[in-house]
XYZ file of C-alpha atoms in Angstrom:
436
model
C 97.166 74.354 89.932
C 98.863 71.775 92.127
C 97.763 71.433 95.741
C 101.064 69.934 96.818
C 102.298 73.137 98.406
C 105.130 73.528 95.869
C 105.281 77.075 94.574
C 105.526 77.362 90.779
C 108.564 79.190 89.416
C 106.524 82.192 88.342
C 105.440 82.885 91.901
C 108.866 84.225 92.817
C 108.664 86.880 90.109
C 105.123 87.793 91.153
C 106.178 88.182 94.775
C 109.135 90.372 93.791
C 106.853 92.599 91.715
C 104.292 93.011 94.490
C 106.834 93.609 97.257
C 108.787 96.072 95.088
C 105.700 98.134 94.282
C 104.570 98.138 97.903
C 108.091 99.010 98.975
C 108.170 102.071 96.708
C 104.939 103.383 98.196
C 106.316 102.800 101.706
C 109.450 104.796 100.786
C 107.254 107.810 100.088
C 105.277 107.068 103.255
C 108.532 107.200 105.227
C 109.647 110.369 103.471
C 106.365 112.124 104.205
C 106.560 111.135 107.881
C 110.161 112.183 108.525
C 110.065 115.330 106.383
C 108.433 117.282 109.230
C 111.448 116.655 111.444
C 113.772 117.989 108.744
C 111.852 121.268 108.365
C 110.980 121.774 112.044
C 114.026 123.942 112.873
C 113.039 126.259 110.006
C 109.357 126.312 110.931
C 110.253 127.492 114.423
C 111.683 130.622 112.764
C 109.058 131.040 110.014
C 108.037 134.744 109.949
C 104.495 135.333 111.136
C 103.910 131.813 112.421
C 105.206 132.344 115.951
C 105.707 128.657 116.716
C 106.825 127.558 120.173
C 108.194 124.060 120.914
C 104.820 123.117 122.409
C 102.866 124.234 119.339
C 105.428 122.630 117.030
C 104.962 119.364 118.897
C 101.211 119.637 118.416
C 101.656 120.208 114.669
C 103.933 117.183 114.530
C 101.281 115.092 116.247
C 98.509 115.961 113.781
C 99.867 113.734 111.014
C 100.113 110.864 113.471
C 96.592 111.529 114.706
C 95.440 111.191 111.116
C 97.475 108.011 110.836
C 95.700 106.558 113.847
C 92.322 107.049 112.167
C 93.646 105.958 108.780
C 95.252 102.764 110.054
C 92.132 101.660 111.931
C 89.884 102.441 108.957
C 92.124 101.053 106.223
C 92.683 97.741 108.003
C 88.967 97.013 107.796
C 88.751 98.678 104.377
C 91.436 96.442 102.866
C 89.547 93.384 104.087
C 86.366 94.717 102.433
C 87.383 96.369 99.150
C 90.674 94.562 98.603
C 94.313 95.186 99.390
C 95.050 96.634 95.933
C 92.334 99.301 96.021
C 93.243 100.299 99.562
C 96.920 100.751 98.611
C 95.999 102.884 95.587
C 93.557 105.013 97.551
C 95.947 105.645 100.455
C 98.939 106.397 98.215
C 97.099 109.000 96.181
C 95.493 110.539 99.247
C 98.621 111.132 101.343
C 100.651 112.340 98.352
C 98.164 115.044 97.384
C 97.823 116.450 100.886
C 101.582 116.350 101.464
C 102.078 118.483 98.358
C 99.476 120.918 99.693
C 101.599 121.425 102.832
C 104.035 123.306 100.585
C 101.450 126.068 100.044
C 100.204 126.274 103.649
C 99.811 129.926 104.664
C 99.748 129.558 108.450
C 100.069 126.920 111.199
C 96.338 126.110 111.041
C 96.309 125.288 107.326
C 99.595 123.414 107.655
C 98.227 121.336 110.527
C 95.024 120.579 108.627
C 96.950 119.332 105.591
C 99.234 117.233 107.788
C 96.261 115.622 109.520
C 94.580 114.821 106.200
C 97.824 113.433 104.774
C 98.084 111.272 107.881
C 94.839 109.496 107.009
C 96.493 108.043 103.915
C 99.893 107.550 105.547
C 98.338 105.469 108.303
C 96.233 103.432 105.936
C 99.010 102.524 103.539
C 101.247 100.414 105.786
C 98.653 97.839 106.943
C 97.171 97.620 103.445
C 100.529 97.226 101.717
C 101.753 94.700 104.279
C 98.597 92.613 103.974
C 98.975 92.641 100.182
C 102.640 91.660 100.195
C 102.188 89.020 102.905
C 99.689 87.119 100.769
C 102.119 86.672 97.871
C 104.759 84.880 99.957
C 104.716 81.724 102.114
C 104.130 82.156 105.828
C 107.699 81.271 106.809
C 109.054 84.070 104.578
C 106.790 86.837 105.871
C 109.255 88.019 108.519
C 111.840 88.489 105.773
C 109.476 90.178 103.329
C 107.776 92.406 105.901
C 111.037 93.694 107.330
C 112.641 94.173 103.913
C 109.603 96.023 102.624
C 109.388 98.177 105.737
C 112.976 99.262 105.165
C 111.262 101.715 102.835
C 110.285 103.853 105.855
C 113.848 104.705 106.988
C 115.054 104.868 103.389
C 112.399 107.500 102.802
C 113.500 109.198 106.011
C 117.125 109.079 104.864
C 116.102 110.687 101.584
C 114.343 113.450 103.515
C 117.474 114.125 105.568
C 119.770 114.141 102.528
C 117.465 116.311 100.442
C 116.943 118.647 103.385
C 120.681 119.390 103.625
C 120.614 120.500 99.990
C 117.096 121.779 99.301
C 116.185 123.764 102.418
C 119.041 126.300 102.131
C 118.438 126.632 98.381
C 114.616 126.685 98.100
C 113.252 126.792 101.618
C 111.205 124.295 103.602
C 108.149 124.217 101.226
C 110.247 122.509 98.545
C 110.574 119.448 100.782
C 106.824 118.804 100.610
C 106.716 119.320 96.842
C 108.795 116.147 96.418
C 105.645 114.114 97.100
C 104.359 115.112 93.646
C 106.665 112.433 92.220
C 104.509 109.821 93.918
C 101.351 111.158 92.265
C 102.871 111.472 88.799
C 105.058 108.343 88.652
C 104.430 105.798 91.420
C 100.626 105.819 91.524
C 100.187 105.109 87.780
C 102.703 102.245 88.032
C 100.794 100.682 90.919
C 97.486 101.136 89.100
C 98.799 99.250 86.089
C 100.938 96.537 87.685
C 99.719 95.829 91.224
C 97.449 92.746 91.432
C 94.845 91.724 93.992
C 95.623 88.579 95.986
C 94.054 85.179 95.591
C 93.715 85.024 99.375
C 91.471 88.106 99.390
C 89.233 86.672 96.661
C 88.939 83.360 98.539
C 88.168 85.146 101.807
C 85.298 86.881 99.950
C 84.082 83.571 98.532
C 85.122 84.334 94.936
C 87.049 81.153 94.193
C 86.876 81.604 90.425
C 88.778 84.893 90.511
C 91.164 83.453 93.100
C 91.979 80.599 90.753
C 92.579 83.095 87.952
C 95.094 84.971 90.116
C 96.780 81.661 90.945
C 97.113 80.848 87.250
C 98.390 84.286 86.264
C 100.856 84.803 89.099
C 101.700 81.278 90.196
C 100.643 81.808 93.802
C 99.915 78.862 96.072
C 96.722 78.021 97.904
C 96.522 80.285 100.946
C 95.486 79.236 104.420
C 92.184 81.046 103.913
C 90.927 77.962 102.062
C 90.832 76.099 105.327
C 89.259 78.863 107.404
C 85.841 78.073 108.852
C 82.903 80.380 108.263
C 82.615 81.124 111.986
C 86.160 82.493 112.226
C 86.712 84.135 115.652
C 87.340 87.871 115.822
C 90.340 89.839 117.029
C 89.029 89.937 120.599
C 87.755 86.397 120.791
C 89.196 84.085 123.395
C 91.650 82.723 120.817
C 93.208 86.041 119.917
C 92.390 88.650 122.602
C 95.623 88.562 124.632
C 97.879 88.698 121.588
C 95.717 91.411 119.991
C 96.134 93.680 123.010
C 99.846 92.995 123.517
C 100.755 93.450 119.851
C 99.030 96.837 119.942
C 100.760 97.907 123.172
C 104.182 96.905 121.840
C 103.501 98.889 118.671
C 102.392 101.918 120.692
C 105.582 101.920 122.759
C 108.022 101.422 119.889
C 106.308 103.988 117.655
C 106.549 106.484 120.519
C 110.323 106.029 120.462
C 110.728 105.903 116.657
C 108.552 108.847 115.678
C 109.557 110.908 118.696
C 113.141 110.673 117.506
C 112.156 111.281 113.894
C 110.320 114.469 114.846
C 112.654 116.028 117.401
C 116.175 114.737 116.715
C 117.292 117.591 114.384
C 116.021 120.225 116.823
C 117.532 118.393 119.796
C 120.902 118.468 118.079
C 120.432 122.144 117.147
C 119.853 122.897 120.823
C 123.013 120.939 121.564
C 124.986 123.431 119.452
C 125.047 121.883 115.965
C 124.106 123.722 112.752
C 121.278 122.601 110.435
C 123.463 120.425 108.206
C 125.064 118.606 111.118
C 121.714 118.187 112.851
C 120.235 116.567 109.761
C 123.275 114.286 109.484
C 122.347 112.843 112.898
C 118.836 112.181 111.556
C 120.453 110.490 108.556
C 122.448 108.246 110.919
C 119.247 107.247 112.724
C 117.522 106.342 109.459
C 120.518 104.534 107.995
C 120.616 102.509 111.193
C 116.960 101.707 110.635
C 117.775 100.490 107.109
C 120.523 98.256 108.482
C 118.127 97.174 111.196
C 115.588 96.127 108.590
C 118.151 93.832 106.962
C 119.489 92.410 110.218
C 116.081 91.795 111.732
C 114.821 90.319 108.459
C 117.548 87.694 108.664
C 117.232 87.157 112.421
C 113.415 87.120 112.339
C 113.462 84.491 109.608
C 115.950 82.384 111.565
C 114.816 82.790 115.176
C 111.254 84.054 114.815
C 109.997 87.661 114.824
C 108.866 87.622 118.461
C 112.172 86.556 120.003
C 114.151 88.841 117.710
C 111.806 91.746 118.490
C 112.575 91.532 122.208
C 116.317 91.778 121.528
C 115.908 94.610 119.010
C 113.832 96.681 121.438
C 116.470 96.307 124.152
C 119.204 97.353 121.704
C 117.210 100.527 120.990
C 116.752 101.243 124.700
C 120.475 100.846 125.406
C 121.455 103.013 122.438
C 119.161 105.835 123.502
C 120.178 105.596 127.146
C 123.806 105.963 126.069
C 123.042 109.401 124.619
C 122.376 110.689 128.147
C 126.131 110.633 128.794
C 126.741 113.269 126.050
C 129.392 111.131 124.331
C 131.777 112.340 121.580
C 130.312 112.832 118.115
C 131.550 109.514 116.721
C 129.973 107.610 119.601
C 126.770 109.637 119.251
C 126.504 108.611 115.609
C 127.058 104.971 116.572
C 124.424 105.104 119.311
C 121.895 106.672 116.921
C 122.591 103.887 114.436
C 121.834 101.358 117.191
C 118.675 103.273 118.082
C 117.578 103.120 114.442
C 118.376 99.414 114.224
C 116.357 98.654 117.338
C 113.341 100.940 117.012
C 112.493 100.381 113.378
C 113.627 96.770 113.477
C 111.256 96.037 116.338
C 108.330 97.590 114.494
C 109.078 95.535 111.367
C 109.152 92.371 113.443
C 105.860 93.157 115.154
C 104.247 93.615 111.720
C 105.688 90.282 110.596
C 104.435 88.578 113.765
C 100.913 89.945 113.271
C 100.893 88.909 109.588
C 101.874 85.375 110.606
C 99.601 85.046 113.617
C 96.214 85.934 112.104
C 94.417 84.153 109.244
C 93.784 85.861 105.903
C 90.267 87.067 106.751
C 91.572 88.988 109.762
C 95.059 89.953 108.562
C 94.293 93.418 107.226
C 92.079 94.240 110.207
C 94.687 92.948 112.668
C 97.476 94.974 111.056
C 95.250 98.038 110.997
C 94.352 97.564 114.677
C 97.944 97.128 115.851
C 99.242 100.045 113.807
C 96.190 102.182 114.587
C 96.560 101.801 118.355
C 100.306 102.177 117.886
C 99.706 105.608 116.395
C 98.652 106.757 119.856
C 102.332 106.533 120.698
C 103.236 108.375 117.515
C 100.681 111.091 118.333
C 101.934 111.493 121.899
C 105.661 111.479 121.156
C 105.995 114.869 119.375
C 103.855 116.536 122.039
C 105.756 114.946 124.917
C 109.063 115.937 123.327
C 107.894 119.527 122.907
C 106.520 119.740 126.428
C 109.747 118.387 127.932
C 111.748 121.029 126.068
C 109.266 123.780 126.946
C 109.557 122.786 130.628
C 113.311 123.346 130.459
C 114.219 119.712 131.153
C 116.794 119.616 128.356
C 117.488 117.301 125.457
C 118.379 114.419 127.776
C 114.780 114.177 128.975
C 113.700 113.348 125.428
C 116.296 110.623 125.014
C 115.339 109.138 128.381
C 111.625 109.091 127.508
C 112.285 107.368 124.192
C 114.658 104.836 125.797
C 112.046 103.877 128.403
C 109.444 103.435 125.641
C 111.724 101.066 123.718
C 112.364 99.019 126.862
C 108.614 98.792 127.496
C 108.082 97.482 123.956
C 110.584 94.697 124.567
C 108.948 93.768 127.864
C 105.476 93.630 126.294
C 106.691 91.379 123.471
C 108.244 89.091 126.079
C 104.861 88.841 127.802
C 103.018 87.794 124.643
C 101.240 84.451 125.070
C 103.140 81.275 124.321
C 100.617 80.545 121.549
C 101.602 83.765 119.762
C 105.279 82.888 119.973
C 104.760 79.428 118.581
C 102.468 80.527 115.756
C 104.951 83.189 114.637
C 107.983 80.929 114.816
C 110.403 81.158 111.915
C 110.277 77.471 111.083
C 106.490 77.176 110.870
C 105.640 75.398 107.585
C 103.419 76.928 104.949
C 99.911 75.419 105.309
C 98.909 73.159 102.459
C 95.341 72.650 101.296
C 93.959 69.159 101.568
C 93.868 67.640 98.092
C 90.810 65.692 99.121
């Protein structure tokens, strides 16, 4: 294989295959996360369960608590056992336990299944992003990461659309049965077609297998070839400030994104809308997130993920703050689209920035750390939303809390060290191995 840095023609097809497979798993990840918000209005009236908004918020937090543990564990796991195995393990795990939610007999069993599903849901995103990032050049990772992460709101959009049709016909358990498709169809496809990366093999010192992957898939030499054996850790002097700030930005933006995803249908129900209309507002939020993925992919590639992330977070904050004025329905839809663009777009850009900033040996661990700490925000958001409603503060208190969180995310990204901004710039060239 040439060491000139020119990617062979086959590499494009390999990258498309890997990103597509990872994207499909992320679609189901997004579906399984947002599905709770679609069924929440029905769960609050489930006979014999006796759910209050506070308890419902706690149930919503359990999946995110599992995601916190899963993200932290899978980041290290993907660096140890490989990105491919971690993706397969997490996909199968969260799909099985999501299906089991359909047969939950009380809030305790439902919460247990949601927590266990969360372990796999949290582990998938850092593992899949690390895998996809290592099949594309560094300067394309903002594009690929944001495009692939569009699977989350697309999955959420599917949950909203299916909920409008399936819940009245078959009840809320049918929404969790959809995850069986992932077990039966998606997992076997990934098992057969998803490769391990050359970068992972090199990071483990297996240069022979890395060369084989290069030959089969046309990948280029990754920056891991030039990494010293005494590579500093996430909290070394070189990386500590960025490591902390990336995690804080993720925590704040996930608070806003998953708080909305959990409570938006119920907030709109309390504002006087029926189930179908309430779910259509959730659909608007997720469609905005899909559009946001495309816009931020382009902008992140052109201007850099850090700079674009600051703007996207402020767009989300302004959109959510606008909802406090109780605008007409058309304006409400538009503001929710902006909120989706900004919240999910910011998270995609943070993932891209982390993937660019850290070397291959630390990439999976760094993604797992940022997303794992970020899950603290996802865990807190459903509970905070439920407590605000239970305290009688109204739907506006939720929108205000989520708007403040988005603004905080933008401020934290702005404070990231200059070194992080420069190393995640859009025009940074792909490192080339020294032919000598």
